[in-house]
Amino acid sequence: MNHRILFGSYPIPRFAGIASHNFVVWTDETGRPLYEINGGAANADDSFNYCAIRGRLTAVVTDYSNRDLTYYPEFYVRPTSRTTLLLEGNYAAIATKWRAAVDMAARIRASDLVYSFLIQNSNSVATAIAEGMGLTPPSAAVGRVRAPGSYRHLALDQAA
């Protein structure tokens, strides 16, 4: 098996698993996660706000070799998460695409966009990350329904 970039969805228990949190993950040839990108709101100390209703929109790159759930969320390893394949290839091909994803995450962090549960959220970040790699996010839901915000494009034109 090759390295893969997957688009994932985690059903949020607080919303009976109907609403979901989307993310993007890079797995190695054994299916083990190497990196994951999650969008959401940041707390004042830049930690990840798992229960956000407002705040600064952020995109967090988790390195599975350096785990700290306060700052680097992990959703791929949760048993209820579902994924769909965006790209499969050798290490070099996936690393090139992932570099574009990390660059897009930096643009999102620098954008000063505000988190909104229904409009600009983790799902719109996951969509922007996939598109930033030149990949097409799933047109249908990965979870039970299409996630709020997943079809919204982030206004990053003014971002560095």
Coordinates of C-alpha atoms in Angstrom, one line a residue:
M1 CA 0.0 0.0 0.0
N2 CA 1.2 3.6 -0.7
H3 CA 1.0 6.7 1.4
R4 CA -2.5 8.3 1.4
I5 CA -4.2 11.6 1.9
L6 CA -7.7 11.0 3.4
F7 CA -10.6 13.3 4.0
G8 CA -12.2 12.4 7.3
S9 CA -15.3 13.1 9.3
Y10 CA -15.9 12.7 13.0
P11 CA -19.6 12.6 14.1
I12 CA -19.9 15.0 17.1
P13 CA -21.6 13.3 20.0
R14 CA -23.0 16.5 21.5
F15 CA -25.1 16.8 18.3
A16 CA -26.2 13.1 18.3
G17 CA -23.6 12.4 15.7
I18 CA -25.5 14.2 13.0
A19 CA -23.2 17.2 12.7
S20 CA -19.6 16.3 12.1
H21 CA -16.1 17.7 12.2
N22 CA -14.1 17.3 9.0
F23 CA -10.3 16.9 8.8
V24 CA -7.5 15.8 6.5
V25 CA -4.9 13.2 7.3
W26 CA -1.7 11.7 5.8
T27 CA -1.2 8.0 6.5
D28 CA 1.9 5.9 5.7
E29 CA 1.9 2.6 3.7
T30 CA 0.6 0.7 6.8
G31 CA -2.3 3.1 7.4
R32 CA -0.7 4.7 10.4
P33 CA -1.4 8.4 10.6
L34 CA 1.7 10.7 10.2
Y35 CA 0.0 14.1 10.1
E36 CA -3.4 15.6 10.4
I37 CA -4.9 19.0 9.8
N38 CA -7.9 20.2 11.8
G39 CA -9.7 23.5 11.6
G40 CA -11.6 25.1 14.4
A41 CA -11.4 28.0 16.9
A42 CA -8.3 28.8 18.9
N43 CA -8.3 29.7 22.5
A44 CA -6.5 32.9 23.6
D45 CA -3.4 30.7 24.4
D46 CA -3.5 29.2 20.9
S47 CA -4.7 25.8 22.2
F48 CA -7.4 24.1 20.2
N49 CA -11.0 24.9 21.3
Y50 CA -12.8 21.6 21.1
C51 CA -16.1 23.2 22.2
A52 CA -16.0 26.4 20.2
I53 CA -18.9 28.6 19.5
R54 CA -16.8 31.6 18.6
G55 CA -13.1 32.7 18.4
R56 CA -10.4 33.1 15.8
L57 CA -10.5 30.5 13.0
T58 CA -7.4 28.4 13.0
A59 CA -5.9 25.4 11.2
V60 CA -3.7 23.1 13.3
V61 CA -1.2 20.6 11.9
T62 CA -0.8 17.6 14.1
D63 CA 2.5 15.6 13.9
Y64 CA 1.7 12.2 15.3
S65 CA 5.3 11.8 16.4
N66 CA 4.9 14.7 18.8
R67 CA 1.5 14.3 20.4
D68 CA -0.1 17.0 22.7
L69 CA -3.9 17.0 22.5
T70 CA -4.2 20.4 24.0
Y71 CA -2.6 22.0 21.0
Y72 CA -2.7 19.3 18.3
P73 CA -6.1 17.5 18.0
E74 CA -6.3 14.0 16.7
F75 CA -9.6 12.9 15.1
Y76 CA -8.4 10.2 12.7
V77 CA -7.7 7.7 15.5
R78 CA -11.1 8.1 17.1
P79 CA -13.1 4.9 16.5
T80 CA -16.2 6.6 15.0
S81 CA -14.3 8.7 12.4
R82 CA -14.9 7.8 8.8
T83 CA -12.6 8.6 5.9
T84 CA -12.5 8.7 2.1
L85 CA -9.4 8.5 -0.1
L86 CA -8.3 11.8 -1.8
L87 CA -4.9 10.7 -3.1
E88 CA -2.7 7.6 -3.0
G89 CA 1.0 7.6 -4.0
N90 CA 4.6 7.2 -3.0
Y91 CA 6.1 9.2 -0.2
A92 CA 7.5 12.0 -2.4
A93 CA 4.2 12.6 -4.2
I94 CA 2.3 12.7 -0.9
A95 CA 4.9 14.9 0.8
T96 CA 4.7 17.4 -2.1
K97 CA 0.9 17.7 -1.7
W98 CA 1.1 17.8 2.1
R99 CA 3.5 20.8 1.9
A100 CA 0.8 22.7 0.0
A101 CA -1.7 21.7 2.8
V102 CA 0.7 23.0 5.5
D103 CA 1.1 26.3 3.5
M104 CA -2.7 26.6 3.3
A105 CA -3.1 26.0 7.0
A106 CA -0.6 28.8 7.6
R107 CA -2.7 31.1 5.4
I108 CA -5.8 30.3 7.3
R109 CA -4.1 31.0 10.7
A110 CA -2.9 34.4 9.4
S111 CA -6.2 35.3 7.9
D112 CA -7.9 36.8 11.0
L113 CA -11.1 35.0 10.0
V114 CA -13.6 34.4 12.7
Y115 CA -14.9 30.9 13.6
S116 CA -18.6 30.4 13.0
F117 CA -20.4 27.1 13.7
L118 CA -22.5 27.3 10.6
I119 CA -20.3 29.2 8.1
Q120 CA -16.6 29.2 8.7
N121 CA -15.6 26.2 10.8
S122 CA -13.5 23.0 10.8
N123 CA -15.4 21.8 7.8
S124 CA -14.7 24.8 5.6
V125 CA -11.0 24.5 6.7
A126 CA -10.9 20.9 5.6
T127 CA -12.4 21.8 2.3
A128 CA -9.8 24.6 1.8
I129 CA -7.0 22.3 2.8
A130 CA -8.0 19.7 0.2
E131 CA -8.5 22.4 -2.5
G132 CA -5.1 23.9 -1.5
M133 CA -3.5 20.6 -2.4
G134 CA -5.3 20.7 -5.8
L135 CA -7.6 17.8 -4.6
T136 CA -11.3 17.7 -4.8
P137 CA -13.1 17.2 -1.4
P138 CA -15.9 14.7 -1.4
S139 CA -19.1 16.1 -2.9
A140 CA -21.2 13.9 -0.6
A141 CA -21.1 13.5 3.1
V142 CA -18.4 11.3 4.6
G143 CA -20.6 11.1 7.7
R144 CA -24.4 10.8 8.0
V145 CA -25.1 14.2 6.5
R146 CA -23.0 16.9 4.7
A147 CA -21.3 18.9 7.4
P148 CA -22.3 22.6 8.0
G149 CA -19.7 24.9 6.4
S150 CA -18.1 22.2 4.2
Y151 CA -19.4 23.8 1.0
R152 CA -18.3 27.3 2.0
H153 CA -15.1 28.8 0.6
L154 CA -12.9 30.8 3.0
A155 CA -12.1 34.4 2.0
L156 CA -8.3 34.0 2.0
D157 CA -7.6 36.5 -0.8
Q158 CA -6.4 39.1 1.6
A159 CA -4.4 36.7 3.7
A160 CA -0.6 36.5 3.3

